[in-house]
């Protein structure tokens, strides 16, 4: 009861501050439920970037992780972009630095560089294209089939893109997200065995994607989807129960969008510690103090803009 009262007061403060600052709150699908519930927009990485780019707000609070705020800052240089907790990093984005990418490019100077959006602004600035999990295959399909591709930093997503496009000339960086890599073949198999008949939806960053695609048919074939892809697919699918292989914050939105269907986490432990640093208190503080403004040096921003614009336009 006391906790509920506290949350209501915080939500009221946030609403007032939003009006005063002409601010919007943009949340990723993995955010804690109370943050999703008061956000102006909730979506996957691609939808967040598109929504930020068209917003007329002066202040954008990114309830997500640092690279998402950097992406908004690159696309919207006239807006004040805030991250409620600057420690909200990403283990995947940290798996490649700009120096490592430059060294890789030096070995393959003719290659086209495709970077997942889960990268630093400095890495994006060295890239030809950015992509997200929802348009990675389409982005790669746009590239001349004769050109070699350096795909980074996620090994599982890169392998999925190579499988879907049939391209042999993709070199994939060996990075991973510790949350998704932890959803491995053994974990998925156990969950599938204890929920026969449930449809399996897998995020392409997962360690179990290859196993998931090799599963005996559960009535409906396994789908490899981004977080927004899982939401729209589960709404339309005739299935009544789904095994969800991704970060468990997504279950909140899945259950809201399809309240009569059952959603089972492939792994109950798949919780991103960075996403969960964001809460109503630090959103309120960020808006009140205009604290933790994320900006990208102009020389980096200029170079990162083209690959990001390509990402926003494709798919
Ligand atoms: P999407 O929202 O693009 O599916 O990405 C998942 C993710 O891990 C973001 O960090
Ligand atoms: Fe990064 Fe993984 Fe967390 Fe997504 S779930 S923000 S990829 S650490």
mmCIF file of C-alpha atoms and ligand atoms in Angstrom:
data_model
loop_
_atom_site.group_PDB
_atom_site.id
_atom_site.type_symbol
_atom_site.label_atom_id
_atom_site.label_comp_id
_atom_site.label_asym_id
_atom_site.label_seq_id
_atom_site.Cartn_x
_atom_site.Cartn_y
_atom_site.Cartn_z
ATOM 1 C CA UNK A 1 0.000 0.000 0.000
ATOM 2 C CA UNK A 2 2.773 2.432 1.032
ATOM 3 C CA UNK A 3 4.820 1.355 -2.007
ATOM 4 C CA UNK A 4 1.787 1.973 -4.259
ATOM 5 C CA UNK A 5 1.287 5.440 -2.792
ATOM 6 C CA UNK A 6 4.995 6.201 -3.343
ATOM 7 C CA UNK A 7 4.774 5.090 -6.999
ATOM 8 C CA UNK A 8 1.683 7.231 -7.583
ATOM 9 C CA UNK A 9 3.440 10.305 -6.159
ATOM 10 C CA UNK A 10 6.478 9.622 -8.324
ATOM 11 C CA UNK A 11 4.315 9.156 -11.426
ATOM 12 C CA UNK A 12 2.550 12.471 -10.644
ATOM 13 C CA UNK A 13 5.913 14.247 -10.274
ATOM 14 C CA UNK A 14 7.112 12.767 -13.551
ATOM 15 C CA UNK A 15 3.950 13.861 -15.412
ATOM 16 C CA UNK A 16 4.323 17.417 -14.082
ATOM 17 C CA UNK A 17 8.035 17.585 -14.971
ATOM 18 C CA UNK A 18 7.323 16.218 -18.446
ATOM 19 C CA UNK A 19 4.848 19.035 -19.091
ATOM 20 C CA UNK A 20 7.251 21.680 -17.744
ATOM 21 C CA UNK A 21 10.166 20.407 -19.827
ATOM 22 C CA UNK A 22 8.192 19.425 -22.961
ATOM 23 C CA UNK A 23 9.695 15.982 -22.426
ATOM 24 C CA UNK A 24 8.865 12.452 -23.547
ATOM 25 C CA UNK A 25 9.901 9.106 -22.097
ATOM 26 C CA UNK A 26 11.004 6.406 -24.481
ATOM 27 C CA UNK A 27 11.268 2.887 -23.023
ATOM 28 C CA UNK A 28 12.722 -0.355 -24.349
ATOM 29 C CA UNK A 29 10.665 -3.558 -24.200
ATOM 30 C CA UNK A 30 13.018 -4.930 -21.477
ATOM 31 C CA UNK A 31 12.323 -2.116 -19.020
ATOM 32 C CA UNK A 32 10.749 -2.910 -15.639
ATOM 33 C CA UNK A 33 6.920 -2.923 -15.795
ATOM 34 C CA UNK A 34 6.339 0.365 -13.876
ATOM 35 C CA UNK A 35 8.701 2.199 -16.273
ATOM 36 C CA UNK A 36 6.964 0.757 -19.353
ATOM 37 C CA UNK A 37 3.594 1.740 -17.890
ATOM 38 C CA UNK A 38 4.403 5.445 -17.663
ATOM 39 C CA UNK A 39 6.449 5.736 -20.872
ATOM 40 C CA UNK A 40 5.100 7.668 -23.863
ATOM 41 C CA UNK A 41 6.449 4.995 -26.164
ATOM 42 C CA UNK A 42 7.633 1.407 -25.607
ATOM 43 C CA UNK A 43 9.311 -0.554 -28.366
ATOM 44 C CA UNK A 44 12.346 -2.356 -29.743
ATOM 45 C CA UNK A 45 15.635 -0.651 -30.607
ATOM 46 C CA UNK A 46 14.564 0.222 -34.159
ATOM 47 C CA UNK A 47 11.162 1.588 -33.167
ATOM 48 C CA UNK A 48 12.753 3.656 -30.375
ATOM 49 C CA UNK A 49 15.242 5.239 -32.801
ATOM 50 C CA UNK A 50 12.465 6.012 -35.310
ATOM 51 C CA UNK A 51 10.175 7.426 -32.641
ATOM 52 C CA UNK A 52 12.917 9.680 -31.213
ATOM 53 C CA UNK A 53 13.772 10.966 -34.694
ATOM 54 C CA UNK A 54 10.192 12.139 -35.388
ATOM 55 C CA UNK A 55 9.359 13.459 -31.907
ATOM 56 C CA UNK A 56 8.785 17.198 -31.412
ATOM 57 C CA UNK A 57 9.792 17.094 -27.734
ATOM 58 C CA UNK A 58 12.638 19.255 -26.381
ATOM 59 C CA UNK A 59 13.782 16.584 -23.925
ATOM 60 C CA UNK A 60 13.914 12.828 -24.561
ATOM 61 C CA UNK A 61 14.391 10.536 -21.569
ATOM 62 C CA UNK A 62 15.717 7.195 -22.767
ATOM 63 C CA UNK A 63 14.599 4.456 -20.392
ATOM 64 C CA UNK A 64 16.968 1.879 -21.769
ATOM 65 C CA UNK A 65 20.724 1.499 -22.051
ATOM 66 C CA UNK A 66 23.473 3.938 -22.992
ATOM 67 C CA UNK A 67 23.827 3.091 -26.684
ATOM 68 C CA UNK A 68 20.089 3.743 -27.126
ATOM 69 C CA UNK A 69 20.515 7.237 -25.650
ATOM 70 C CA UNK A 70 23.570 7.840 -27.867
ATOM 71 C CA UNK A 71 21.549 6.746 -30.897
ATOM 72 C CA UNK A 72 18.832 9.274 -30.001
ATOM 73 C CA UNK A 73 21.478 11.979 -29.461
ATOM 74 C CA UNK A 74 23.006 11.277 -32.908
ATOM 75 C CA UNK A 75 19.619 11.326 -34.664
ATOM 76 C CA UNK A 76 18.257 14.345 -32.726
ATOM 77 C CA UNK A 77 21.103 16.835 -32.143
ATOM 78 C CA UNK A 78 18.657 19.618 -31.207
ATOM 79 C CA UNK A 79 17.068 17.665 -28.361
ATOM 80 C CA UNK A 80 18.338 17.171 -24.834
ATOM 81 C CA UNK A 81 18.721 13.411 -24.395
ATOM 82 C CA UNK A 82 18.831 12.048 -20.854
ATOM 83 C CA UNK A 83 19.726 8.610 -19.541
ATOM 84 C CA UNK A 84 18.384 8.195 -15.999
ATOM 85 C CA UNK A 85 21.425 6.136 -14.918
ATOM 86 C CA UNK A 86 24.635 6.482 -16.965
ATOM 87 C CA UNK A 87 25.868 3.130 -15.620
ATOM 88 C CA UNK A 88 23.233 1.429 -17.806
ATOM 89 C CA UNK A 89 25.751 0.018 -20.287
ATOM 90 C CA UNK A 90 25.600 -3.126 -22.428
ATOM 91 C CA UNK A 91 27.972 -6.096 -22.318
ATOM 92 C CA UNK A 92 27.449 -6.676 -26.039
ATOM 93 C CA UNK A 93 28.294 -3.071 -26.992
ATOM 94 C CA UNK A 94 31.475 -3.418 -24.914
ATOM 95 C CA UNK A 95 32.611 -6.471 -26.833
ATOM 96 C CA UNK A 96 34.205 -4.313 -29.561
ATOM 97 C CA UNK A 97 36.043 -0.984 -29.342
ATOM 98 C CA UNK A 98 36.649 1.512 -32.137
ATOM 99 C CA UNK A 99 40.372 0.576 -32.142
ATOM 100 C CA UNK A 100 39.533 -3.115 -32.546
ATOM 101 C CA UNK A 101 37.152 -2.339 -35.401
ATOM 102 C CA UNK A 102 39.749 -0.136 -37.114
ATOM 103 C CA UNK A 103 42.305 -2.958 -36.889
ATOM 104 C CA UNK A 104 39.747 -5.419 -38.349
ATOM 105 C CA UNK A 105 38.934 -2.994 -41.181
ATOM 106 C CA UNK A 106 42.640 -2.572 -41.930
ATOM 107 C CA UNK A 107 42.851 -6.325 -42.597
ATOM 108 C CA UNK A 108 39.814 -6.220 -44.936
ATOM 109 C CA UNK A 109 39.890 -2.736 -46.503
ATOM 110 C CA UNK A 110 37.355 -3.582 -49.229
ATOM 111 C CA UNK A 111 34.717 -4.978 -46.857
ATOM 112 C CA UNK A 112 31.402 -3.311 -45.977
ATOM 113 C CA UNK A 113 30.973 -2.840 -42.209
ATOM 114 C CA UNK A 114 27.555 -3.648 -40.713
ATOM 115 C CA UNK A 115 27.258 -2.815 -37.014
ATOM 116 C CA UNK A 116 24.445 -3.869 -34.748
ATOM 117 C CA UNK A 117 22.931 -0.837 -33.009
ATOM 118 C CA UNK A 118 24.293 -2.296 -29.734
ATOM 119 C CA UNK A 119 27.635 -0.498 -30.241
ATOM 120 C CA UNK A 120 29.268 2.743 -29.093
ATOM 121 C CA UNK A 121 28.931 5.931 -31.167
ATOM 122 C CA UNK A 122 32.659 5.650 -31.995
ATOM 123 C CA UNK A 123 32.127 2.170 -33.487
ATOM 124 C CA UNK A 124 29.087 3.396 -35.447
ATOM 125 C CA UNK A 125 31.254 6.211 -36.843
ATOM 126 C CA UNK A 126 33.521 3.568 -38.445
ATOM 127 C CA UNK A 127 30.573 1.651 -39.934
ATOM 128 C CA UNK A 128 28.813 1.726 -43.307
ATOM 129 C CA UNK A 129 25.460 0.457 -42.031
ATOM 130 C CA UNK A 130 23.833 -0.027 -38.652
ATOM 131 C CA UNK A 131 21.033 -2.522 -38.102
ATOM 132 C CA UNK A 132 18.876 -3.888 -35.320
ATOM 133 C CA UNK A 133 17.606 -7.407 -34.743
ATOM 134 C CA UNK A 134 14.412 -6.523 -36.622
ATOM 135 C CA UNK A 135 16.083 -5.416 -39.874
ATOM 136 C CA UNK A 136 19.550 -7.063 -39.879
ATOM 137 C CA UNK A 137 18.628 -9.535 -42.644
ATOM 138 C CA UNK A 138 17.086 -6.783 -44.819
ATOM 139 C CA UNK A 139 20.101 -4.501 -44.327
ATOM 140 C CA UNK A 140 22.517 -7.234 -45.430
ATOM 141 C CA UNK A 141 20.277 -8.122 -48.402
ATOM 142 C CA UNK A 142 20.749 -4.525 -49.681
ATOM 143 C CA UNK A 143 24.510 -4.948 -49.936
ATOM 144 C CA UNK A 144 26.150 -6.034 -53.221
ATOM 145 C CA UNK A 145 26.451 -9.859 -52.965
ATOM 146 C CA UNK A 146 30.023 -9.652 -54.288
ATOM 147 C CA UNK A 147 31.208 -7.429 -51.427
ATOM 148 C CA UNK A 148 32.636 -9.005 -48.296
ATOM 149 C CA UNK A 149 30.870 -7.982 -45.056
ATOM 150 C CA UNK A 150 32.284 -7.454 -41.572
ATOM 151 C CA UNK A 151 29.335 -7.983 -39.208
ATOM 152 C CA UNK A 152 29.673 -7.004 -35.549
ATOM 153 C CA UNK A 153 29.602 -7.401 -32.636
ATOM 154 C CA UNK A 154 27.064 -10.208 -32.005
ATOM 155 C CA UNK A 155 28.167 -13.674 -33.117
ATOM 156 C CA UNK A 156 24.724 -15.288 -32.786
ATOM 157 C CA UNK A 157 22.910 -12.543 -34.713
ATOM 158 C CA UNK A 158 25.652 -12.528 -37.371
ATOM 159 C CA UNK A 159 25.371 -16.302 -37.778
ATOM 160 C CA UNK A 160 21.589 -15.981 -38.095
ATOM 161 C CA UNK A 161 21.968 -13.316 -40.797
ATOM 162 C CA UNK A 162 24.453 -15.504 -42.697
ATOM 163 C CA UNK A 163 22.012 -18.465 -42.467
ATOM 164 C CA UNK A 164 19.015 -16.388 -43.641
ATOM 165 C CA UNK A 165 20.784 -14.645 -46.526
ATOM 166 C CA UNK A 166 22.840 -17.693 -47.577
ATOM 167 C CA UNK A 167 25.891 -15.418 -47.898
ATOM 168 C CA UNK A 168 29.288 -17.073 -47.524
ATOM 169 C CA UNK A 169 31.195 -13.784 -47.493
ATOM 170 C CA UNK A 170 30.225 -12.517 -44.015
ATOM 171 C CA UNK A 171 32.895 -12.387 -41.325
ATOM 172 C CA UNK A 172 31.303 -12.241 -37.878
ATOM 173 C CA UNK A 173 32.858 -10.739 -34.723
ATOM 174 C CA UNK A 174 32.887 -13.087 -31.708
ATOM 175 C CA UNK A 175 30.936 -10.805 -29.335
ATOM 176 C CA UNK A 176 27.907 -11.750 -27.290
ATOM 177 C CA UNK A 177 25.322 -10.426 -24.850
ATOM 178 C CA UNK A 178 25.828 -12.306 -21.589
ATOM 179 C CA UNK A 179 22.061 -12.353 -20.938
ATOM 180 C CA UNK A 180 21.076 -13.857 -24.293
ATOM 181 C CA UNK A 181 24.104 -16.139 -24.606
ATOM 182 C CA UNK A 182 23.023 -17.613 -21.260
ATOM 183 C CA UNK A 183 19.778 -18.836 -22.852
ATOM 184 C CA UNK A 184 21.593 -21.831 -24.278
ATOM 185 C CA UNK A 185 20.429 -25.006 -26.045
ATOM 186 C CA UNK A 186 20.216 -27.014 -22.810
ATOM 187 C CA UNK A 187 18.071 -24.379 -21.041
ATOM 188 C CA UNK A 188 15.719 -24.095 -24.004
ATOM 189 C CA UNK A 189 15.405 -27.874 -24.397
ATOM 190 C CA UNK A 190 14.391 -28.266 -20.727
ATOM 191 C CA UNK A 191 11.702 -25.559 -21.020
ATOM 192 C CA UNK A 192 10.359 -27.025 -24.271
ATOM 193 C CA UNK A 193 10.162 -30.498 -22.728
ATOM 194 C CA UNK A 194 8.157 -29.224 -19.768
ATOM 195 C CA UNK A 195 5.715 -27.232 -21.978
ATOM 196 C CA UNK A 196 4.861 -29.477 -24.923
ATOM 197 C CA UNK A 197 2.894 -27.739 -27.660
ATOM 198 C CA UNK A 198 3.968 -24.184 -26.779
ATOM 199 C CA UNK A 199 5.181 -22.137 -29.733
ATOM 200 C CA UNK A 200 8.872 -21.143 -29.457
ATOM 201 C CA UNK A 201 9.926 -17.516 -30.134
ATOM 202 C CA UNK A 202 13.657 -16.814 -30.026
ATOM 203 C CA UNK A 203 15.619 -13.554 -30.104
ATOM 204 C CA UNK A 204 18.536 -13.853 -32.566
ATOM 205 C CA UNK A 205 21.097 -12.850 -29.881
ATOM 206 C CA UNK A 206 20.333 -16.086 -27.985
ATOM 207 C CA UNK A 207 22.834 -18.888 -27.644
ATOM 208 C CA UNK A 208 20.068 -21.381 -28.456
ATOM 209 C CA UNK A 209 18.972 -20.126 -31.906
ATOM 210 C CA UNK A 210 20.516 -23.022 -33.849
ATOM 211 C CA UNK A 211 19.003 -25.565 -31.424
ATOM 212 C CA UNK A 212 15.626 -23.775 -31.571
ATOM 213 C CA UNK A 213 15.488 -24.054 -35.353
ATOM 214 C CA UNK A 214 16.326 -27.762 -35.140
ATOM 215 C CA UNK A 215 13.516 -28.524 -32.656
ATOM 216 C CA UNK A 216 10.901 -31.027 -33.779
ATOM 217 C CA UNK A 217 7.827 -29.025 -34.959
ATOM 218 C CA UNK A 218 5.564 -27.909 -32.067
ATOM 219 C CA UNK A 219 2.577 -27.464 -34.377
ATOM 220 C CA UNK A 220 3.874 -24.034 -35.442
ATOM 221 C CA UNK A 221 7.498 -23.592 -36.560
ATOM 222 C CA UNK A 222 9.985 -21.822 -34.268
ATOM 223 C CA UNK A 223 10.299 -18.118 -35.074
ATOM 224 C CA UNK A 224 13.459 -16.005 -34.709
ATOM 225 C CA UNK A 225 12.269 -12.458 -34.006
ATOM 226 C CA UNK A 226 13.182 -9.082 -32.510
ATOM 227 C CA UNK A 227 11.297 -8.068 -29.374
ATOM 228 C CA UNK A 228 8.647 -6.095 -31.316
ATOM 229 C CA UNK A 229 8.476 -9.004 -33.773
ATOM 230 C CA UNK A 230 7.604 -11.330 -30.869
ATOM 231 C CA UNK A 231 4.815 -8.998 -29.757
ATOM 232 C CA UNK A 232 3.167 -8.692 -33.167
ATOM 233 C CA UNK A 233 3.640 -12.383 -33.982
ATOM 234 C CA UNK A 234 2.108 -13.607 -30.703
ATOM 235 C CA UNK A 235 -0.925 -11.346 -31.242
ATOM 236 C CA UNK A 236 -1.625 -12.860 -34.666
ATOM 237 C CA UNK A 237 -0.627 -16.482 -34.021
ATOM 238 C CA UNK A 238 -3.380 -19.048 -33.351
ATOM 239 C CA UNK A 239 -1.155 -20.540 -30.586
ATOM 240 C CA UNK A 240 -2.301 -20.046 -26.996
ATOM 241 C CA UNK A 241 1.063 -20.564 -25.290
ATOM 242 C CA UNK A 242 4.563 -19.386 -26.146
ATOM 243 C CA UNK A 243 8.072 -20.036 -24.870
ATOM 244 C CA UNK A 244 9.922 -16.735 -24.977
ATOM 245 C CA UNK A 245 13.694 -16.867 -25.363
ATOM 246 C CA UNK A 246 14.851 -13.333 -24.567
ATOM 247 C CA UNK A 247 15.225 -10.943 -21.599
ATOM 248 C CA UNK A 248 12.272 -11.459 -19.257
ATOM 249 C CA UNK A 249 11.217 -7.774 -19.164
ATOM 250 C CA UNK A 250 9.464 -8.454 -22.476
ATOM 251 C CA UNK A 251 6.919 -10.688 -20.725
ATOM 252 C CA UNK A 252 5.231 -7.602 -19.232
ATOM 253 C CA UNK A 253 4.298 -6.219 -22.635
ATOM 254 C CA UNK A 254 3.491 -9.591 -24.152
ATOM 255 C CA UNK A 255 0.991 -10.258 -21.351
ATOM 256 C CA UNK A 256 -0.525 -6.789 -21.685
ATOM 257 C CA UNK A 257 -0.941 -7.109 -25.453
ATOM 258 C CA UNK A 258 -2.341 -10.673 -25.363
ATOM 259 C CA UNK A 259 -3.842 -11.106 -21.871
ATOM 260 C CA UNK A 260 -5.554 -14.409 -22.679
ATOM 261 C CA UNK A 261 -2.407 -16.147 -23.885
ATOM 262 C CA UNK A 262 0.287 -17.845 -21.811
ATOM 263 C CA UNK A 263 3.920 -16.686 -21.978
ATOM 264 C CA UNK A 264 6.674 -18.829 -20.467
ATOM 265 C CA UNK A 265 10.255 -17.585 -20.039
ATOM 266 C CA UNK A 266 12.785 -19.926 -21.691
ATOM 267 C CA UNK A 267 15.025 -18.914 -18.775
ATOM 268 C CA UNK A 268 13.758 -17.139 -15.646
ATOM 269 C CA UNK A 269 17.338 -15.915 -15.097
ATOM 270 C CA UNK A 270 17.501 -13.887 -18.310
ATOM 271 C CA UNK A 271 17.393 -10.485 -16.631
ATOM 272 C CA UNK A 272 19.549 -7.645 -17.969
ATOM 273 C CA UNK A 273 21.182 -5.895 -14.993
ATOM 274 C CA UNK A 274 21.776 -2.746 -17.052
ATOM 275 C CA UNK A 275 18.176 -2.353 -18.205
ATOM 276 C CA UNK A 276 17.060 -2.811 -14.602
ATOM 277 C CA UNK A 277 19.087 0.148 -13.335
ATOM 278 C CA UNK A 278 16.324 2.414 -14.619
ATOM 279 C CA UNK A 279 13.456 3.151 -12.239
ATOM 280 C CA UNK A 280 10.850 5.814 -11.506
ATOM 281 C CA UNK A 281 13.150 7.597 -9.020
ATOM 282 C CA UNK A 282 16.027 8.146 -11.426
ATOM 283 C CA UNK A 283 13.634 9.103 -14.251
ATOM 284 C CA UNK A 284 12.115 11.740 -11.938
ATOM 285 C CA UNK A 285 15.570 12.967 -10.855
ATOM 286 C CA UNK A 286 16.854 13.118 -14.436
ATOM 287 C CA UNK A 287 13.863 15.189 -15.542
ATOM 288 C CA UNK A 288 13.989 17.451 -12.490
ATOM 289 C CA UNK A 289 17.749 18.163 -12.677
ATOM 290 C CA UNK A 290 18.247 17.657 -16.425
ATOM 291 C CA UNK A 291 21.001 15.340 -15.253
ATOM 292 C CA UNK A 292 23.020 12.759 -17.221
ATOM 293 C CA UNK A 293 22.614 14.455 -20.586
ATOM 294 C CA UNK A 294 24.067 12.236 -23.320
ATOM 295 C CA UNK A 295 25.928 13.980 -26.100
ATOM 296 C CA UNK A 296 28.219 12.738 -28.842
ATOM 297 C CA UNK A 297 31.213 14.790 -30.076
ATOM 298 C CA UNK A 298 30.236 16.443 -33.369
ATOM 299 C CA UNK A 299 33.060 14.799 -35.365
ATOM 300 C CA UNK A 300 31.834 11.348 -34.249
ATOM 301 C CA UNK A 301 28.159 12.254 -34.645
ATOM 302 C CA UNK A 302 28.625 13.367 -38.261
ATOM 303 C CA UNK A 303 30.192 10.018 -39.197
ATOM 304 C CA UNK A 304 27.723 7.892 -37.223
ATOM 305 C CA UNK A 305 24.689 9.634 -38.740
ATOM 306 C CA UNK A 306 24.775 8.016 -42.199
ATOM 307 C CA UNK A 307 24.875 4.360 -40.995
ATOM 308 C CA UNK A 308 22.109 5.167 -38.510
ATOM 309 C CA UNK A 309 19.973 6.912 -41.149
ATOM 310 C CA UNK A 310 20.356 3.827 -43.332
ATOM 311 C CA UNK A 311 19.225 1.660 -40.406
ATOM 312 C CA UNK A 312 16.141 3.798 -39.758
ATOM 313 C CA UNK A 313 15.193 3.742 -43.454
ATOM 314 C CA UNK A 314 15.490 -0.015 -44.086
ATOM 315 C CA UNK A 315 12.826 -2.577 -43.147
HETATM 316 P P1 LIG B 1 15.600 -5.430 -29.915
HETATM 317 O O1 LIG B 1 14.765 -4.586 -29.064
HETATM 318 O O2 LIG B 1 16.003 -4.657 -31.132
HETATM 319 O O3 LIG B 1 15.005 -6.744 -30.258
HETATM 320 O O4 LIG B 1 17.001 -5.663 -29.158
HETATM 321 C C1 LIG B 1 17.170 -6.425 -28.059
HETATM 322 C C2 LIG B 1 18.279 -6.002 -27.178
HETATM 323 O O5 LIG B 1 18.969 -6.806 -26.613
HETATM 324 C C3 LIG B 1 18.498 -4.602 -26.930
HETATM 325 O O6 LIG B 1 19.561 -4.468 -26.115
HETATM 326 FE FE1 LIG B 2 22.957 -5.359 -23.834
HETATM 327 FE FE2 LIG B 2 22.164 -7.841 -23.530
HETATM 328 FE FE3 LIG B 2 21.291 -6.011 -21.841
HETATM 329 FE FE4 LIG B 2 20.412 -6.025 -24.397
HETATM 330 S S1 LIG B 2 20.047 -7.577 -22.853
HETATM 331 S S2 LIG B 2 21.113 -4.260 -23.214
HETATM 332 S S3 LIG B 2 22.240 -6.733 -25.460
HETATM 333 S S4 LIG B 2 23.434 -6.661 -22.081
#
